[in-house]
């Protein structure tokens, strides 16, 4: 059954001012890149062609159009191995133009958080990610519901305000 959710590239392509991404899980489904990292393989950051992916180019192109892209991650400490890997590969996100911050979960107690990860485009359209217990994406949902947008926007901004910039967050 085809998805009725617009492709991420299309959503980002329509974006005019901002795209924010809130991540709330300590682990997602393993990828080949994560498994390689677990085996001890490391990225040669000097060889950009070896790690620059279409996603990185999409972000760079979007930022060059004047769209601010921010990502915040709420993480348990000590961090999971998956988060340790995410911290390592976040260098690619930052190089592409994303601003990234990390919020230790113990500092999020007073923040009303939604139950799911999401992207919020131009403060008006949500792409909500629904995961299975083992971190596999089950489905994505698109909504412009004003209450959901308001909650997610407020949650992201509260996390952002209290979070630690990537370059200062040590794991």
PDB file of C-alpha atoms in Angstrom:
ATOM      1  CA  UNK A   1       0.000   0.000   0.000  1.00  0.00           C
ATOM      2  CA  UNK A   2       1.613   3.309  -1.044  1.00  0.00           C
ATOM      3  CA  UNK A   3       2.207   5.881   1.670  1.00  0.00           C
ATOM      4  CA  UNK A   4       0.135   9.041   1.576  1.00  0.00           C
ATOM      5  CA  UNK A   5       2.889  10.869   3.445  1.00  0.00           C
ATOM      6  CA  UNK A   6       4.949  13.173   1.217  1.00  0.00           C
ATOM      7  CA  UNK A   7       8.582  12.209   0.800  1.00  0.00           C
ATOM      8  CA  UNK A   8      10.987  13.942   3.212  1.00  0.00           C
ATOM      9  CA  UNK A   9      12.793  15.552   0.275  1.00  0.00           C
ATOM     10  CA  UNK A  10       9.504  17.062  -0.896  1.00  0.00           C
ATOM     11  CA  UNK A  11       8.639  18.345   2.592  1.00  0.00           C
ATOM     12  CA  UNK A  12      12.049  19.945   3.030  1.00  0.00           C
ATOM     13  CA  UNK A  13      11.840  21.330  -0.514  1.00  0.00           C
ATOM     14  CA  UNK A  14       8.626  23.179   0.390  1.00  0.00           C
ATOM     15  CA  UNK A  15      10.141  24.514   3.601  1.00  0.00           C
ATOM     16  CA  UNK A  16      10.796  28.259   3.606  1.00  0.00           C
ATOM     17  CA  UNK A  17      12.083  29.218   7.075  1.00  0.00           C
ATOM     18  CA  UNK A  18      12.761  26.370   9.486  1.00  0.00           C
ATOM     19  CA  UNK A  19      12.759  22.649  10.015  1.00  0.00           C
ATOM     20  CA  UNK A  20      13.220  21.204  13.487  1.00  0.00           C
ATOM     21  CA  UNK A  21      13.661  17.572  14.456  1.00  0.00           C
ATOM     22  CA  UNK A  22      13.141  16.141  17.941  1.00  0.00           C
ATOM     23  CA  UNK A  23      14.515  12.686  18.709  1.00  0.00           C
ATOM     24  CA  UNK A  24      13.436  10.969  21.916  1.00  0.00           C
ATOM     25  CA  UNK A  25      14.658   7.362  21.635  1.00  0.00           C
ATOM     26  CA  UNK A  26      17.888   5.887  22.993  1.00  0.00           C
ATOM     27  CA  UNK A  27      18.118   3.407  20.126  1.00  0.00           C
ATOM     28  CA  UNK A  28      16.750   2.932  16.651  1.00  0.00           C
ATOM     29  CA  UNK A  29      16.881  -0.053  14.309  1.00  0.00           C
ATOM     30  CA  UNK A  30      20.513  -0.896  13.555  1.00  0.00           C
ATOM     31  CA  UNK A  31      21.909   0.193  10.193  1.00  0.00           C
ATOM     32  CA  UNK A  32      24.896  -1.088   8.232  1.00  0.00           C
ATOM     33  CA  UNK A  33      26.795   2.062   9.226  1.00  0.00           C
ATOM     34  CA  UNK A  34      26.070   1.483  12.928  1.00  0.00           C
ATOM     35  CA  UNK A  35      27.111  -2.158  12.711  1.00  0.00           C
ATOM     36  CA  UNK A  36      30.352  -1.176  10.946  1.00  0.00           C
ATOM     37  CA  UNK A  37      31.062   1.304  13.741  1.00  0.00           C
ATOM     38  CA  UNK A  38      30.421  -1.456  16.298  1.00  0.00           C
ATOM     39  CA  UNK A  39      33.061  -3.555  14.504  1.00  0.00           C
ATOM     40  CA  UNK A  40      35.538  -0.702  14.972  1.00  0.00           C
ATOM     41  CA  UNK A  41      35.331   0.902  11.547  1.00  0.00           C
ATOM     42  CA  UNK A  42      35.689   4.672  11.655  1.00  0.00           C
ATOM     43  CA  UNK A  43      34.945   7.424   9.181  1.00  0.00           C
ATOM     44  CA  UNK A  44      37.799   9.160   7.418  1.00  0.00           C
ATOM     45  CA  UNK A  45      36.457  12.662   7.907  1.00  0.00           C
ATOM     46  CA  UNK A  46      39.140  14.035   5.575  1.00  0.00           C
ATOM     47  CA  UNK A  47      37.701  11.941   2.706  1.00  0.00           C
ATOM     48  CA  UNK A  48      34.338  13.662   2.339  1.00  0.00           C
ATOM     49  CA  UNK A  49      33.340  11.569  -0.671  1.00  0.00           C
ATOM     50  CA  UNK A  50      33.446   8.455   1.512  1.00  0.00           C
ATOM     51  CA  UNK A  51      30.812   9.691   3.971  1.00  0.00           C
ATOM     52  CA  UNK A  52      28.839  12.507   2.280  1.00  0.00           C
ATOM     53  CA  UNK A  53      25.399  11.081   1.504  1.00  0.00           C
ATOM     54  CA  UNK A  54      22.387  12.423  -0.439  1.00  0.00           C
ATOM     55  CA  UNK A  55      20.819  13.365   2.923  1.00  0.00           C
ATOM     56  CA  UNK A  56      23.809  15.585   3.728  1.00  0.00           C
ATOM     57  CA  UNK A  57      23.529  17.277   0.337  1.00  0.00           C
ATOM     58  CA  UNK A  58      19.780  17.798   0.828  1.00  0.00           C
ATOM     59  CA  UNK A  59      20.444  19.513   4.155  1.00  0.00           C
ATOM     60  CA  UNK A  60      23.257  21.635   2.710  1.00  0.00           C
ATOM     61  CA  UNK A  61      21.073  22.703  -0.219  1.00  0.00           C
ATOM     62  CA  UNK A  62      18.162  23.544   2.085  1.00  0.00           C
ATOM     63  CA  UNK A  63      20.348  25.573   4.451  1.00  0.00           C
ATOM     64  CA  UNK A  64      21.824  27.429   1.462  1.00  0.00           C
ATOM     65  CA  UNK A  65      18.236  28.548   0.618  1.00  0.00           C
ATOM     66  CA  UNK A  66      18.063  30.196   4.056  1.00  0.00           C
ATOM     67  CA  UNK A  67      16.176  27.485   5.934  1.00  0.00           C
ATOM     68  CA  UNK A  68      17.403  26.968   9.508  1.00  0.00           C
ATOM     69  CA  UNK A  69      17.600  23.281  10.410  1.00  0.00           C
ATOM     70  CA  UNK A  70      17.849  22.331  14.062  1.00  0.00           C
ATOM     71  CA  UNK A  71      17.931  18.868  15.657  1.00  0.00           C
ATOM     72  CA  UNK A  72      17.587  18.128  19.359  1.00  0.00           C
ATOM     73  CA  UNK A  73      18.085  14.764  21.000  1.00  0.00           C
ATOM     74  CA  UNK A  74      16.824  13.813  24.446  1.00  0.00           C
ATOM     75  CA  UNK A  75      19.093  11.035  25.732  1.00  0.00           C
ATOM     76  CA  UNK A  76      19.451   8.862  28.787  1.00  0.00           C
ATOM     77  CA  UNK A  77      22.807   8.865  30.570  1.00  0.00           C
ATOM     78  CA  UNK A  78      24.985   7.005  30.544  1.00  0.00           C
ATOM     79  CA  UNK A  79      24.208   6.951  26.838  1.00  0.00           C
ATOM     80  CA  UNK A  80      23.394   3.796  24.893  1.00  0.00           C
ATOM     81  CA  UNK A  81      25.862   2.450  22.375  1.00  0.00           C
ATOM     82  CA  UNK A  82      23.541   3.661  19.629  1.00  0.00           C
ATOM     83  CA  UNK A  83      23.615   7.230  20.988  1.00  0.00           C
ATOM     84  CA  UNK A  84      27.408   7.023  21.291  1.00  0.00           C
ATOM     85  CA  UNK A  85      27.476   6.199  17.575  1.00  0.00           C
ATOM     86  CA  UNK A  86      24.969   8.978  16.749  1.00  0.00           C
ATOM     87  CA  UNK A  87      27.164  11.456  18.581  1.00  0.00           C
ATOM     88  CA  UNK A  88      30.124  10.299  16.507  1.00  0.00           C
ATOM     89  CA  UNK A  89      28.329  10.608  13.130  1.00  0.00           C
ATOM     90  CA  UNK A  90      26.662  13.925  14.008  1.00  0.00           C
ATOM     91  CA  UNK A  91      29.758  15.579  12.597  1.00  0.00           C
ATOM     92  CA  UNK A  92      28.197  14.935   9.168  1.00  0.00           C
ATOM     93  CA  UNK A  93      24.930  16.647  10.194  1.00  0.00           C
ATOM     94  CA  UNK A  94      26.817  19.683  11.469  1.00  0.00           C
ATOM     95  CA  UNK A  95      29.024  19.826   8.375  1.00  0.00           C
ATOM     96  CA  UNK A  96      25.878  19.793   6.221  1.00  0.00           C
ATOM     97  CA  UNK A  97      24.521  22.792   8.140  1.00  0.00           C
ATOM     98  CA  UNK A  98      22.325  21.428  10.911  1.00  0.00           C
ATOM     99  CA  UNK A  99      22.531  22.858  14.406  1.00  0.00           C
ATOM    100  CA  UNK A 100      22.416  19.966  16.879  1.00  0.00           C
ATOM    101  CA  UNK A 101      21.915  19.912  20.633  1.00  0.00           C
ATOM    102  CA  UNK A 102      21.700  17.167  23.254  1.00  0.00           C
ATOM    103  CA  UNK A 103      19.534  17.166  26.366  1.00  0.00           C
ATOM    104  CA  UNK A 104      20.203  14.628  29.104  1.00  0.00           C
ATOM    105  CA  UNK A 105      16.818  13.064  29.919  1.00  0.00           C
ATOM    106  CA  UNK A 106      17.232  13.830  33.645  1.00  0.00           C
ATOM    107  CA  UNK A 107      17.068  17.542  32.697  1.00  0.00           C
ATOM    108  CA  UNK A 108      13.781  17.105  30.772  1.00  0.00           C
ATOM    109  CA  UNK A 109      11.470  16.370  33.706  1.00  0.00           C
ATOM    110  CA  UNK A 110       9.710  19.743  33.560  1.00  0.00           C
ATOM    111  CA  UNK A 111       9.221  19.677  29.796  1.00  0.00           C
ATOM    112  CA  UNK A 112       5.970  18.380  28.302  1.00  0.00           C
ATOM    113  CA  UNK A 113       7.211  16.047  25.579  1.00  0.00           C
ATOM    114  CA  UNK A 114       5.186  14.402  22.826  1.00  0.00           C
ATOM    115  CA  UNK A 115       5.200  10.622  22.647  1.00  0.00           C
ATOM    116  CA  UNK A 116       6.931  10.456  19.274  1.00  0.00           C
ATOM    117  CA  UNK A 117       9.878  11.800  17.340  1.00  0.00           C
ATOM    118  CA  UNK A 118       8.920  14.404  14.757  1.00  0.00           C
ATOM    119  CA  UNK A 119       9.971  16.951  12.179  1.00  0.00           C
ATOM    120  CA  UNK A 120       8.196  20.321  12.246  1.00  0.00           C
ATOM    121  CA  UNK A 121       8.341  22.337   9.014  1.00  0.00           C
ATOM    122  CA  UNK A 122       7.915  26.128   9.135  1.00  0.00           C
ATOM    123  CA  UNK A 123       6.176  25.814  12.497  1.00  0.00           C
ATOM    124  CA  UNK A 124       3.045  24.514  10.781  1.00  0.00           C
ATOM    125  CA  UNK A 125       3.351  20.962   9.443  1.00  0.00           C
ATOM    126  CA  UNK A 126       4.386  17.904  11.464  1.00  0.00           C
ATOM    127  CA  UNK A 127       5.850  14.658  10.194  1.00  0.00           C
ATOM    128  CA  UNK A 128       5.463  12.309  13.153  1.00  0.00           C
ATOM    129  CA  UNK A 129       7.496   9.089  13.276  1.00  0.00           C
ATOM    130  CA  UNK A 130       5.897   5.974  14.761  1.00  0.00           C
ATOM    131  CA  UNK A 131       8.386   3.255  15.769  1.00  0.00           C
ATOM    132  CA  UNK A 132       8.073  -0.323  16.922  1.00  0.00           C
ATOM    133  CA  UNK A 133       9.639  -1.240  20.252  1.00  0.00           C
ATOM    134  CA  UNK A 134      12.885  -2.250  18.544  1.00  0.00           C
ATOM    135  CA  UNK A 135      13.244   1.075  16.729  1.00  0.00           C
ATOM    136  CA  UNK A 136      11.925   0.192  13.288  1.00  0.00           C
ATOM    137  CA  UNK A 137       9.801   2.871  11.609  1.00  0.00           C
ATOM    138  CA  UNK A 138       6.253   1.530  11.464  1.00  0.00           C
ATOM    139  CA  UNK A 139       4.765   4.559   9.737  1.00  0.00           C
ATOM    140  CA  UNK A 140       5.039   8.294   9.379  1.00  0.00           C
ATOM    141  CA  UNK A 141       2.080  10.576   9.869  1.00  0.00           C
ATOM    142  CA  UNK A 142       1.542  14.085   8.503  1.00  0.00           C
ATOM    143  CA  UNK A 143      -0.600  16.527  10.448  1.00  0.00           C
ATOM    144  CA  UNK A 144      -1.206  20.241  10.672  1.00  0.00           C
ATOM    145  CA  UNK A 145      -3.468  19.797  13.708  1.00  0.00           C
ATOM    146  CA  UNK A 146      -3.023  23.085  15.626  1.00  0.00           C
ATOM    147  CA  UNK A 147      -2.874  21.415  19.060  1.00  0.00           C
ATOM    148  CA  UNK A 148      -0.280  18.874  17.961  1.00  0.00           C
ATOM    149  CA  UNK A 149       1.772  21.581  16.229  1.00  0.00           C
ATOM    150  CA  UNK A 150       1.605  23.802  19.320  1.00  0.00           C
ATOM    151  CA  UNK A 151       2.685  20.973  21.676  1.00  0.00           C
ATOM    152  CA  UNK A 152       5.528  19.833  19.447  1.00  0.00           C
ATOM    153  CA  UNK A 153       6.751  23.351  18.757  1.00  0.00           C
ATOM    154  CA  UNK A 154       6.743  24.231  22.465  1.00  0.00           C
ATOM    155  CA  UNK A 155       8.427  20.930  23.363  1.00  0.00           C
ATOM    156  CA  UNK A 156      11.177  21.442  20.795  1.00  0.00           C
ATOM    157  CA  UNK A 157      11.870  25.015  21.888  1.00  0.00           C
ATOM    158  CA  UNK A 158      11.974  24.013  25.574  1.00  0.00           C
ATOM    159  CA  UNK A 159      14.379  21.170  24.816  1.00  0.00           C
ATOM    160  CA  UNK A 160      16.499  23.469  22.644  1.00  0.00           C
ATOM    161  CA  UNK A 161      16.702  26.086  25.385  1.00  0.00           C
ATOM    162  CA  UNK A 162      18.011  23.584  27.950  1.00  0.00           C
ATOM    163  CA  UNK A 163      20.094  21.392  25.639  1.00  0.00           C
ATOM    164  CA  UNK A 164      23.851  21.358  25.194  1.00  0.00           C
ATOM    165  CA  UNK A 165      25.338  22.309  21.789  1.00  0.00           C
ATOM    166  CA  UNK A 166      26.858  19.324  19.998  1.00  0.00           C
ATOM    167  CA  UNK A 167      30.412  20.606  20.209  1.00  0.00           C
ATOM    168  CA  UNK A 168      30.119  20.923  24.005  1.00  0.00           C
ATOM    169  CA  UNK A 169      28.261  17.687  24.757  1.00  0.00           C
ATOM    170  CA  UNK A 170      30.628  14.993  25.946  1.00  0.00           C
ATOM    171  CA  UNK A 171      29.633  11.378  26.172  1.00  0.00           C
TER     172      UNK A 171
END
